[in-house]
Coordinates of C-alpha atoms in Angstrom, one line a residue:
M19 CA -0.3 -0.1 -0.1
R20 CA 1.0 3.9 -1.1
R21 CA 2.1 5.8 2.0
T22 CA 0.1 9.3 2.3
T23 CA -1.5 11.7 4.8
E24 CA -3.8 12.6 2.1
P25 CA -7.4 11.8 3.8
L26 CA -9.3 8.9 3.4
P27 CA -12.0 9.0 0.5
R28 CA -14.8 8.1 4.1
S29 CA -13.5 8.0 7.9
L30 CA -15.6 7.4 10.9
E31 CA -16.7 9.5 13.9
R32 CA -14.9 9.0 17.2
T33 CA -16.9 8.1 20.5
S34 CA -16.3 10.2 23.6
G35 CA -13.9 7.8 25.7
E36 CA -13.4 6.4 22.8
S37 CA -8.8 5.0 22.6
L38 CA -7.0 4.7 19.8
V39 CA -7.5 0.7 20.2
S40 CA -10.2 0.9 19.3
Y41 CA -10.4 3.5 16.9
L42 CA -8.1 1.7 15.0
L43 CA -9.9 -1.8 14.9
R44 CA -13.2 0.2 13.3
L45 CA -12.3 2.5 11.6
G46 CA -10.6 -0.2 10.2
H47 CA -13.1 -2.8 10.1
R48 CA -15.1 -0.1 7.8
L49 CA -12.5 -0.1 5.4
G50 CA -11.7 -2.8 5.9
L51 CA -7.9 -2.7 6.5
S52 CA -6.0 -3.5 9.5
P53 CA -4.7 -1.5 11.9
L54 CA -1.5 -1.1 10.1
D55 CA -2.1 -0.2 7.1
L56 CA -3.8 2.7 9.0
I57 CA -0.2 3.5 11.0
R58 CA 1.8 3.2 7.7
A59 CA -0.7 5.3 5.8
A60 CA -0.3 7.9 7.8
D61 CA 3.1 7.6 7.9
W62 CA 4.1 6.6 11.3
T63 CA 6.6 3.8 9.6
E64 CA 9.0 4.4 12.5
H65 CA 6.3 2.9 14.4
A66 CA 5.0 0.0 12.1
H67 CA 7.4 -2.7 13.5
K68 CA 7.5 -6.4 13.0
H69 CA 4.6 -6.3 12.5
H70 CA 3.0 -5.3 15.1
V71 CA 1.7 -1.3 17.2
P72 CA 4.1 -0.5 19.7
S73 CA 2.4 0.2 23.3
S74 CA 4.1 3.5 23.6
L75 CA 1.2 4.9 20.8
L76 CA -1.2 4.3 23.7
L77 CA 0.1 6.5 26.1
D78 CA 0.8 9.6 24.3
L79 CA 1.4 10.6 19.9
P80 CA 4.7 13.1 19.3
R81 CA 2.7 16.7 17.3
P82 CA 3.2 15.4 13.6
Q83 CA 2.3 12.4 14.2
A84 CA -1.1 13.8 16.0
E85 CA -0.9 16.2 13.0
A86 CA -0.8 13.8 9.8
F87 CA -3.3 10.6 11.1
A88 CA -5.3 14.2 12.1
R89 CA -5.5 14.9 7.9
L90 CA -5.7 10.8 7.6
T91 CA -9.1 10.3 9.3
R92 CA -10.4 14.1 9.2
Q93 CA -10.0 14.8 12.0
T94 CA -8.4 17.8 15.1
V95 CA -5.2 17.2 16.7
E96 CA -7.2 17.9 19.5
E97 CA -9.5 14.5 18.8
V98 CA -6.5 12.2 18.2
S99 CA -4.7 13.3 20.7
A100 CA -7.3 12.7 23.1
L101 CA -7.0 9.3 21.5
T102 CA -4.5 8.9 24.3
L103 CA -4.0 8.3 27.7
A104 CA -2.2 11.0 28.2
E105 CA -4.7 13.9 29.8
W106 CA -4.8 11.7 33.0
R107 CA -1.3 11.4 32.3
D108 CA -1.0 14.2 36.5
Q109 CA -3.8 12.1 37.8
Y110 CA -2.0 8.8 37.2
P111 CA 1.2 7.9 38.0
P112 CA 1.8 5.0 36.1
I113 CA 0.8 6.6 32.9
A114 CA 3.6 8.9 33.2
R115 CA 5.6 6.5 34.3
S116 CA 5.8 4.6 31.6
T117 CA 5.4 7.0 29.5
P118 CA 8.8 6.6 26.9
G119 CA 11.2 9.7 26.8
P120 CA 15.2 10.8 25.6
G121 CA 16.8 8.3 25.5
R122 CA 14.1 6.0 27.6
Q123 CA 12.3 3.0 25.7
T124 CA 8.7 2.5 27.0
R125 CA 8.7 0.3 29.7
L126 CA 4.7 -0.2 30.8
D127 CA 4.1 0.1 34.1
A128 CA 2.2 -2.9 36.0
W129 CA -1.0 -0.8 36.9
L130 CA -1.8 0.2 33.6
F131 CA -3.5 -2.3 31.5
V132 CA -1.9 -1.2 28.3
S133 CA -2.2 -5.2 26.0
S134 CA -4.6 -6.0 27.6
P135 CA -7.7 -3.7 29.0
R136 CA -10.6 -4.5 30.4
F137 CA -14.0 -4.5 29.0
C138 CA -17.8 -4.3 28.9
P139 CA -19.5 -6.8 26.3
S140 CA -22.4 -4.3 26.8
C141 CA -20.4 -1.5 26.1
L142 CA -19.6 -3.4 22.6
A143 CA -22.4 -4.1 21.8
G144 CA -23.3 -0.5 21.0
N145 CA -25.6 1.8 21.8
G146 CA -27.9 1.0 18.8
T147 CA -26.6 3.4 16.1
P148 CA -26.1 2.6 12.4
A149 CA -22.6 2.8 12.6
Q150 CA -22.5 1.0 16.3
Q151 CA -24.7 -1.2 14.9
V152 CA -21.8 -2.9 12.1
H153 CA -18.9 -2.1 14.2
G154 CA -19.4 -2.0 17.2
G155 CA -18.9 -0.1 20.4
P156 CA -15.9 1.4 21.6
W157 CA -13.1 0.0 23.2
H158 CA -13.2 2.5 26.4
K159 CA -9.9 4.2 27.4
L160 CA -10.9 3.5 31.4
W161 CA -10.6 -0.2 30.8
H162 CA -6.6 0.1 29.9
L163 CA -6.7 1.1 34.5
P164 CA -6.9 -0.9 36.8
V165 CA -8.9 1.3 39.4
V166 CA -12.1 1.7 36.8
F167 CA -13.1 -2.4 37.3
T168 CA -17.8 -2.2 36.5
C169 CA -19.6 -0.5 34.0
I170 CA -21.1 1.9 36.1
E171 CA -23.7 2.4 32.8
H172 CA -24.7 -0.8 32.5
R173 CA -23.9 -1.3 36.5
I174 CA -21.0 -4.2 36.0
Y175 CA -17.7 -6.1 36.6
L176 CA -15.3 -5.1 34.3
E177 CA -14.8 -8.7 32.0
A178 CA -11.1 -9.5 32.5
G179 CA -9.8 -11.8 29.2
C180 CA -11.9 -14.2 26.7
P181 CA -14.9 -16.4 27.7
D182 CA -13.9 -18.9 25.0
C183 CA -10.1 -19.1 25.6
G184 CA -9.6 -17.7 28.4
Q185 CA -7.3 -14.7 27.2
P186 CA -5.2 -12.4 27.5
H187 CA -2.3 -12.8 28.9
N188 CA -0.1 -9.7 29.2
T189 CA 2.5 -9.5 26.6
P190 CA 4.2 -6.4 26.9
G191 CA 5.2 -4.0 23.9
R192 CA 1.8 -5.3 21.6
L193 CA -0.7 -2.6 21.9
I194 CA -2.6 -4.8 19.6
Q195 CA -3.0 -8.3 18.7
R196 CA -2.8 -9.6 15.2
A197 CA -2.8 -6.2 14.4
N198 CA -2.2 -7.0 10.7
D199 CA -5.5 -9.0 10.4
H200 CA -8.2 -7.6 8.7
T201 CA -11.5 -10.0 8.7
L202 CA -11.8 -9.5 12.4
H203 CA -15.0 -7.4 14.0
P204 CA -12.9 -4.8 16.8
A205 CA -15.8 -6.4 19.3
Q206 CA -13.8 -10.4 18.2
C207 CA -11.2 -12.0 19.9
R208 CA -7.8 -11.1 18.3
W209 CA -5.9 -13.4 20.7
T210 CA -3.8 -16.3 18.8
I211 CA -4.3 -19.7 18.8
D212 CA -3.0 -22.7 17.0
A213 CA -5.4 -23.7 14.6
Q214 CA -5.1 -27.6 14.7
T215 CA -4.6 -28.6 10.8
Q216 CA -2.1 -29.7 8.9
K217 CA 0.2 -27.1 8.7
R218 CA -0.5 -26.1 12.2
K219 CA -1.1 -22.0 10.9
S220 CA -1.8 -19.8 13.9
R221 CA -5.7 -18.3 14.0
A222 CA -7.6 -15.9 16.4
C223 CA -9.7 -17.1 18.9
G224 CA -12.8 -14.8 17.3
S225 CA -14.8 -15.8 20.0
R226 CA -17.8 -12.0 19.6
L227 CA -16.6 -10.1 23.8
D228 CA -19.7 -8.1 23.1
Q229 CA -22.3 -10.9 24.7
P230 CA -23.0 -11.1 27.8
V231 CA -21.8 -13.5 30.0
A232 CA -24.6 -15.8 31.3
P233 CA -24.4 -16.0 34.8
L234 CA -23.9 -19.6 36.6
A235 CA -27.6 -19.7 38.0
D236 CA -27.6 -16.0 38.8
A237 CA -23.8 -16.8 40.7
R238 CA -22.0 -13.8 38.8
P239 CA -21.5 -11.5 41.3
Q240 CA -23.1 -7.3 41.3
P241 CA -21.4 -4.8 41.9
T242 CA -23.1 -3.2 45.1
A243 CA -23.8 0.5 45.0
D244 CA -22.2 1.2 47.8
T245 CA -19.2 -0.4 45.0
L246 CA -20.3 1.6 41.8
R247 CA -20.3 5.1 44.4
F248 CA -16.7 4.7 44.9
Q249 CA -15.7 3.5 41.6
Q250 CA -17.0 6.9 40.6
T251 CA -15.5 9.1 42.9
L252 CA -12.2 6.9 41.5
L253 CA -13.5 8.7 38.4
D254 CA -14.3 12.0 39.7
R255 CA -10.5 12.1 40.7
L256 CA -9.9 11.6 37.2
A257 CA -12.1 14.3 35.6
A258 CA -10.9 17.8 34.5
P259 CA -12.3 20.0 37.9
A260 CA -10.0 17.4 39.9
S261 CA -6.6 18.5 41.8
A262 CA -4.3 17.0 39.4
T263 CA -1.8 16.6 42.5
D264 CA -4.2 15.4 45.4
A265 CA -5.4 12.7 42.4
S266 CA -1.9 11.6 41.4
E267 CA -1.2 11.6 45.8
Y268 CA -4.4 9.1 45.7
F269 CA -3.8 6.7 43.1
T270 CA -0.3 6.4 44.7
D271 CA -1.2 5.9 47.7
L272 CA -4.3 3.2 46.9
R273 CA -1.9 1.3 44.9
L274 CA -0.1 0.8 48.2
A275 CA -2.2 0.6 50.9
A276 CA -4.0 -2.0 48.6
A277 CA 0.5 -4.1 48.0
L278 CA 0.1 -4.0 51.0
I279 CA -2.7 -5.7 52.1
S280 CA -1.9 -8.4 49.3
T281 CA 1.7 -8.8 50.3
T282 CA 1.0 -9.0 53.7
W283 CA -1.6 -11.2 53.5
P284 CA -4.1 -12.8 55.7
Q285 CA -3.6 -9.5 58.0
G286 CA -6.5 -7.3 56.0
W287 CA -9.1 -9.9 56.6
H288 CA -11.6 -8.7 58.5
L289 CA -11.5 -5.8 55.8
F290 CA -13.4 -7.8 53.6
D291 CA -16.9 -9.4 53.6
T292 CA -16.2 -13.2 52.7
D293 CA -16.3 -13.4 48.8
A294 CA -13.8 -11.3 48.0
A295 CA -11.9 -12.1 50.9
E296 CA -11.9 -15.9 49.4
R297 CA -11.0 -13.9 45.8
I298 CA -8.0 -11.8 48.1
D299 CA -6.4 -14.8 49.3
S300 CA -6.3 -16.2 45.8
F301 CA -4.4 -13.2 44.4
S302 CA -2.7 -12.9 47.1
R303 CA -1.6 -16.6 47.3
T304 CA -0.4 -16.0 43.4
L305 CA 1.6 -13.2 44.5
H306 CA 3.6 -14.9 47.1
G307 CA 4.0 -18.5 44.7
D308 CA 5.5 -16.4 42.2
A309 CA 7.4 -14.3 44.4
G310 CA 10.6 -15.3 42.1
K311 CA 10.2 -15.7 38.9
G312 CA 10.6 -12.6 37.9
P313 CA 11.6 -8.5 39.0
Y314 CA 10.3 -8.6 43.1
H315 CA 8.7 -5.1 42.9
R316 CA 7.0 -5.7 39.9
V317 CA 5.3 -8.8 40.9
R318 CA 4.5 -8.0 44.8
D319 CA 3.2 -4.8 43.0
A320 CA 0.9 -6.0 39.9
P321 CA -2.9 -5.6 40.2
P322 CA -5.0 -8.7 40.1
R323 CA -6.5 -8.4 37.1
D324 CA -9.9 -9.9 37.7
A325 CA -13.0 -7.0 38.0
I326 CA -14.3 -8.6 41.3
A327 CA -11.2 -8.9 42.9
C328 CA -9.2 -6.1 41.6
G329 CA -12.5 -4.1 43.4
A330 CA -13.0 -5.3 46.8
L331 CA -8.9 -4.8 47.6
L332 CA -9.1 -1.6 46.1
V333 CA -12.1 -0.7 48.1
A334 CA -10.8 -2.0 51.5
A335 CA -7.6 -0.2 50.1
D336 CA -9.7 2.8 50.8
R337 CA -10.9 2.1 53.6
L338 CA -7.5 1.4 55.1
L339 CA -6.7 4.9 53.6
S340 CA -9.0 6.7 56.2
R341 CA -8.7 5.4 59.3
G342 CA -7.7 8.0 61.7
D343 CA -5.0 5.6 63.1
L344 CA -3.2 4.3 60.1
P345 CA 0.2 4.3 61.5
E346 CA -0.6 1.7 64.3
I347 CA -2.6 0.1 61.2
L348 CA 0.3 0.0 58.7
S349 CA 2.7 -1.2 61.6
D350 CA 0.5 -4.3 62.6
F351 CA 0.0 -4.9 58.9
V352 CA 4.0 -4.6 59.0
I353 CA 4.9 -6.5 61.8
V354 CA 3.4 -8.9 61.8
A355 CA 3.6 -9.8 58.8
F356 CA 7.5 -9.7 59.4
K357 CA 7.2 -11.5 62.1
D358 CA 5.4 -15.2 60.5
R359 CA 7.2 -14.1 57.4
P360 CA 11.0 -13.0 57.0
S361 CA 11.3 -13.1 53.8
R362 CA 8.0 -12.3 52.5
T363 CA 7.9 -8.0 53.4
P364 CA 8.3 -7.0 50.5
W365 CA 5.9 -3.7 51.2
A366 CA 8.9 -1.2 52.3
L367 CA 10.8 -1.9 49.0
V368 CA 7.2 -1.5 47.1
F369 CA 6.9 2.3 48.9
D370 CA 10.4 2.7 48.7
R371 CA 9.8 3.4 45.3
H372 CA 7.3 5.2 45.1
E373 CA 8.1 7.2 48.5
E374 CA 7.9 10.2 46.8
A375 CA 5.1 10.4 44.6
C376 CA 2.4 9.3 47.3
S377 CA 1.1 12.3 50.1
E378 CA 2.4 13.2 53.2
R379 CA 0.5 11.9 54.7
L380 CA 1.3 8.6 54.0
R381 CA 4.6 9.3 54.0
Q382 CA 4.5 10.6 57.5
A383 CA 2.5 7.3 58.3
S384 CA 5.4 4.6 57.1
E385 CA 8.1 6.3 57.9
P386 CA 8.5 3.9 62.0
V387 CA 8.1 0.9 59.6
T388 CA 9.4 1.4 56.8
R389 CA 12.8 3.2 58.7
S390 CA 13.0 -0.5 60.1
F391 CA 11.7 -3.0 57.5
R392 CA 14.1 -1.0 54.3
R393 CA 17.1 -0.3 52.5
A394 CA 19.3 3.2 54.4
N395 CA 20.8 3.9 51.7
G396 CA 20.2 4.9 48.0
P397 CA 18.4 8.5 46.3
R398 CA 15.0 7.2 48.3
G399 CA 17.4 7.3 51.8
V400 CA 17.6 10.9 50.8
R401 CA 15.6 13.3 53.0
A402 CA 15.3 17.3 53.0
P403 CA 15.9 18.8 56.6
L404 CA 12.6 19.6 57.7
R405 CA 11.8 23.3 59.6
T406 CA 13.6 22.7 63.3
V407 CA 14.7 24.6 66.0
Y408 CA 17.9 22.9 67.4
R409 CA 20.7 22.5 65.4
A410 CA 22.1 19.1 64.1
E411 CA 25.3 20.2 66.8
H412 CA 23.0 20.1 69.6
I413 CA 22.5 15.6 68.9
P414 CA 24.8 13.8 71.1
A415 CA 26.1 11.1 69.1
F416 CA 24.5 9.4 71.9
L417 CA 20.6 10.0 73.3
E418 CA 21.2 11.9 76.3
L419 CA 20.3 10.0 79.4
D420 CA 17.6 11.8 80.8
W421 CA 15.7 12.2 76.8
Y422 CA 16.0 8.3 76.2
Q423 CA 14.2 7.7 79.9
R424 CA 11.5 10.4 79.7
H425 CA 10.9 9.2 75.8
F426 CA 11.9 6.4 75.0
A427 CA 12.3 3.7 78.1
S428 CA 8.9 2.6 77.6
C429 CA 9.3 1.1 73.6
A430 CA 12.8 0.3 73.7
G431 CA 12.6 -2.8 75.8
S432 CA 15.4 -4.4 75.7
A433 CA 17.4 -2.8 72.7
S434 CA 18.3 0.5 75.1
K435 CA 22.0 1.2 73.1
T436 CA 20.4 0.9 69.5
V437 CA 17.3 3.1 70.4
R438 CA 19.7 5.5 71.3
R439 CA 21.7 5.9 68.9
T440 CA 19.4 5.6 66.4
A441 CA 17.4 8.5 67.8
A442 CA 20.2 10.7 67.4
V443 CA 20.5 9.6 64.1
R444 CA 17.7 10.3 62.4
L445 CA 17.3 13.7 64.9
V446 CA 20.5 14.9 63.4
Q447 CA 19.0 13.6 59.7
W448 CA 15.9 15.3 60.1
A449 CA 17.9 18.4 60.8
M450 CA 20.3 18.7 57.6
G451 CA 18.6 15.8 56.0
G452 CA 20.8 13.3 53.7
S453 CA 20.7 10.5 54.6
Q454 CA 21.8 8.4 57.8
D455 CA 24.8 7.9 56.4
E456 CA 25.9 11.0 56.8
A457 CA 23.8 11.6 59.4
A458 CA 25.7 9.4 61.8
S459 CA 29.0 10.6 59.7
F460 CA 28.4 13.7 61.4
L461 CA 28.4 12.1 64.4
G462 CA 31.1 10.0 64.7
I463 CA 29.5 6.6 64.2
T464 CA 31.8 4.8 61.5
S465 CA 32.2 1.4 63.3
T466 CA 30.4 -0.9 60.6
Q467 CA 30.8 -2.9 63.5
A468 CA 28.0 -0.5 65.7
H469 CA 26.2 0.2 62.2
F470 CA 23.0 2.2 64.0
A471 CA 21.4 1.1 59.6
A472 CA 18.0 -0.4 60.0
R473 CA 19.0 -3.0 57.1
G474 CA 20.3 -5.5 59.4
D475 CA 18.2 -4.5 63.0
A476 CA 14.6 -5.2 62.5
R477 CA 14.9 -8.6 63.6
R478 CA 16.5 -7.2 66.5
W479 CA 15.1 -5.0 67.6
L480 CA 11.3 -7.0 67.3
R481 CA 12.7 -10.2 68.7
A482 CA 13.7 -6.8 72.0
G483 CA 10.0 -6.0 71.8
C484 CA 10.3 -2.2 70.4
D485 CA 7.9 -0.8 68.3
P486 CA 8.9 1.2 65.5
V487 CA 6.3 2.8 65.5
E488 CA 5.8 4.5 69.4
F489 CA 9.2 5.1 68.7
D490 CA 8.5 7.3 66.2
R491 CA 6.0 9.1 68.3
A492 CA 8.2 9.6 70.7
L493 CA 10.8 10.4 68.9
R494 CA 8.6 13.2 67.1
A495 CA 7.7 14.1 70.9
L496 CA 11.4 14.6 71.7
A497 CA 11.9 17.1 68.7
A498 CA 9.3 18.9 69.9
E499 CA 10.4 19.5 73.2
L500 CA 14.0 20.7 71.5
Q501 CA 12.2 23.4 69.3
T502 CA 11.7 25.1 72.8
P503 CA 14.6 24.1 74.7
R504 CA 14.4 24.9 78.9
R505 CA 18.4 25.6 79.1
P506 CA 20.5 27.2 76.2
P507 CA 21.7 23.6 73.7
T508 CA 25.1 22.4 74.2
D509 CA 27.4 22.3 70.9
Y510 CA 28.0 18.3 70.8
R511 CA 30.1 18.5 67.6
R512 CA 32.1 21.7 68.9
R513 CA 32.9 19.3 71.7
R514 CA 34.1 16.2 69.4
Q515 CA 36.0 18.1 67.5
A516 CA 38.0 19.4 70.4
L517 CA 38.4 16.1 71.9
H518 CA 39.3 14.6 68.7
D519 CA 42.8 12.8 69.2
W520 CA 42.9 13.8 72.8
V521 CA 44.4 11.7 75.6
L522 CA 44.8 12.6 79.3
S523 CA 48.5 14.4 79.5
V524 CA 50.8 12.8 81.9
D525 CA 50.6 15.2 84.4
D526 CA 47.3 15.9 84.8
W527 CA 46.9 12.1 84.9
D528 CA 49.8 12.1 88.0
A529 CA 47.4 14.9 89.8
L530 CA 43.9 12.6 88.9
I531 CA 45.7 9.5 91.1
S532 CA 47.5 11.4 93.6
D533 CA 44.6 12.3 94.9
L534 CA 43.0 9.1 94.9
P535 CA 42.1 6.8 98.5
R536 CA 44.9 4.5 99.9
S537 CA 44.1 0.8 100.6
P538 CA 46.2 -2.1 100.8
Y539 CA 46.2 -3.3 97.1
S540 CA 46.9 0.2 96.1
T541 CA 50.7 -0.7 95.0
R542 CA 49.0 -3.6 93.0
V543 CA 47.5 -0.8 91.2
D544 CA 48.7 -0.6 87.2
F545 CA 47.9 3.1 86.5
G546 CA 50.3 2.9 83.2
D547 CA 49.3 4.6 79.7
R548 CA 46.4 1.9 79.3
K549 CA 44.0 3.2 82.0
R550 CA 45.1 6.7 81.5
Q551 CA 44.0 5.6 77.5
A552 CA 40.5 4.0 79.5
A553 CA 40.1 6.7 81.9
S554 CA 41.0 9.3 78.5
I555 CA 37.8 7.1 76.5
Y556 CA 35.3 7.4 80.0
V557 CA 35.9 11.1 80.4
W558 CA 35.3 11.8 76.2
T559 CA 31.9 10.2 76.6
L560 CA 31.6 12.1 79.6
V561 CA 32.5 15.2 77.8
T562 CA 30.7 14.6 74.7
Q563 CA 27.8 12.4 74.9
G564 CA 28.9 9.7 73.0
E565 CA 29.9 5.7 73.2
H566 CA 33.4 5.0 74.1
L567 CA 32.5 2.2 70.5
F568 CA 33.7 6.4 69.2
A569 CA 36.6 7.9 71.3
P570 CA 39.6 8.5 70.2
H571 CA 42.5 6.0 71.5
P572 CA 46.5 7.8 70.1
L573 CA 48.4 5.1 72.7
E574 CA 46.8 2.4 71.9
A575 CA 47.3 3.5 68.5
A576 CA 50.4 3.6 68.9
Q577 CA 51.4 0.2 70.4
P578 CA 53.1 -2.5 68.7
S579 CA 50.9 -4.5 66.7
E580 CA 50.1 -7.5 69.3
V581 CA 50.0 -4.3 72.4
Q582 CA 46.7 -3.0 70.7
Q583 CA 45.3 -6.1 71.0
Q584 CA 46.0 -6.4 74.2
W585 CA 45.0 -2.4 75.5
A586 CA 41.6 -3.3 73.0
G587 CA 40.8 -7.1 74.6
R588 CA 40.2 -5.2 78.3
R589 CA 39.1 -2.0 76.5
N590 CA 35.1 -3.0 77.2
T591 CA 35.8 -4.5 80.6
I592 CA 37.6 -1.5 81.7
L593 CA 34.8 1.3 80.9
F594 CA 31.9 -1.3 81.7
Q595 CA 33.5 -1.2 85.6
F596 CA 33.1 2.6 84.7
T597 CA 30.1 3.2 84.1
R598 CA 28.0 -0.1 86.6
P599 CA 25.2 1.3 89.0
D600 CA 27.8 -0.5 91.5
P601 CA 32.2 -1.2 90.4
M602 CA 34.8 -2.0 92.4
R603 CA 35.5 0.5 95.2
H604 CA 38.8 1.1 92.9
Y605 CA 36.6 2.3 89.9
A606 CA 34.3 4.2 91.7
D607 CA 36.9 5.9 93.5
L608 CA 38.6 7.3 90.2
S609 CA 35.5 7.6 88.3
K610 CA 34.9 9.9 90.9
P611 CA 37.6 13.0 89.5
L612 CA 37.0 12.2 86.5
T613 CA 34.1 13.0 86.4
T614 CA 35.1 16.4 88.0
Y615 CA 38.0 16.7 85.1
A616 CA 34.8 16.3 83.1
Q617 CA 32.6 18.5 84.1
K618 CA 35.5 21.6 84.1
L619 CA 36.3 20.1 80.8
A620 CA 33.2 20.6 79.4
Q621 CA 33.0 24.2 80.4
E622 CA 36.6 25.7 79.0
V623 CA 35.6 23.7 76.0
D624 CA 31.8 25.5 75.4
A625 CA 33.6 28.8 76.5
G626 CA 35.8 28.3 73.6
T627 CA 38.9 28.4 76.8
F628 CA 40.1 24.9 75.9
N629 CA 43.7 24.4 74.5
A630 CA 44.1 20.5 73.8
L631 CA 48.3 20.9 73.3
P632 CA 48.5 20.2 76.8
H633 CA 46.7 17.3 77.5
S634 CA 47.2 15.5 73.7
P635 CA 51.0 13.9 72.0
V636 CA 48.9 14.2 68.9
A637 CA 48.1 17.6 66.4
P638 CA 44.6 18.5 67.0
P639 CA 42.8 18.2 63.5
Q640 CA 43.0 21.3 61.0

């Protein structure tokens, strides 16, 4: 056929809401042309390849292609563009996520039924006009969206596939099956089946899809009035007067809530009636059973093709989002699922992928559980700073004991050390933005053996009885308290910098131990450099409010490797004696002058009168 952009001898008036697929099928049926013939006639040569129509054409048409097709079919460019999904790109995020851009190929989002839309048989049968009696009713654009699962006009659930061959199966990339076939009616199933002939040539199923499916003894469920009302609210969110931002965030929230229900099933059983619960149960089992057969987030994030199951899932997701106790509900879902199936906690990964598009309400409600069950690094782990009065330097690396006891002791379980460290990191991250790793580095927390990140801490937190939701509440309460401090805040960062590579000088050490009470065992006590180093670390923890794990130990570092190992082996034991409630007499006596010394040292640092040179054999940092 000769390629031309001259108008066709006859065209066909499009119907409201009709898709590009529908128009190609119905116009081709009128002219005896295949869909491929039509796009070749429009000179879309780069799109008519490999004998199929690519799915990108449904998402949006570039201006030159829209103009060419408008001339060919005697329409306006606006009418041609209205055949695509582009009008909902701002309201429905999967469209924008699937639309190819410069240097980016089409990668269809799981929440678009591009090549396999659901359908209403009554709509395909037409409205009785002469044109629709011959060429059938339109395939609506809305049927490509999983959030559309009923036909409001005919008050029925949409059909997911052909009643005869059971297809479609989702085939990414092909917008129209058998696109070079001009013999099929627009309402016939175009999916290929094997013909039982000697040459075994393939053929289309050909079954009519415009005939209502006969219910089995009236057992086929019909949407209730509440379901239809909910469907209408979803359609209203796609309409022009609706706020595009609000609609986009809501559909993302709905997607995340649906993924939470299906991936943590049967935790959400109470949100369904019995029939709907059985359908979701079947869908969830399919998800869990196919977890290893494809990309993890795609398998877990796909909506049900069955319209009844999909509608039930979305109704429950909306119900979950409307809960006033959303943070607690999310925690219940994720934590219970984690306890039951530690390897099946994919929702945090799905959330990580869509976090930037969801609402602030869901983001805040999800913060406790996503921080505990998702990876800590990567671009989604980076945060902008919040509006805080306190500054990052006002937070000690190991949360002040008073702060911990008043806000966190009741929810920490036996994970007090991890809670104090993690709370400090989170408060710094809120103040300065960035990732948790960057906040930890700011605090001087660098040891991989004491990593604060939630990647490996989730099981430990749960076993220790620490509730992530209660932790998050306590953290926000403390942050609010720090907005109006009762006393001038301490610059802990200045203290850490001042005492970088610091150690008690020999003169100060001799003065401290000279005033210790004498006992019969005093001559046996080793007051050498190892004890001076341990005492210096203890003073450092008092001044900086940090953990001894991250304290400098320059005296130890200057020793031969075998001596370093010996000192390191005793370091924790000595520090434990300084901090335990009932220390040995020697450490109890020594801790008193060290505490007094630490208080004086802190005052000097805060006043800017501290000089590190007399105290340290190591040059201060530049």
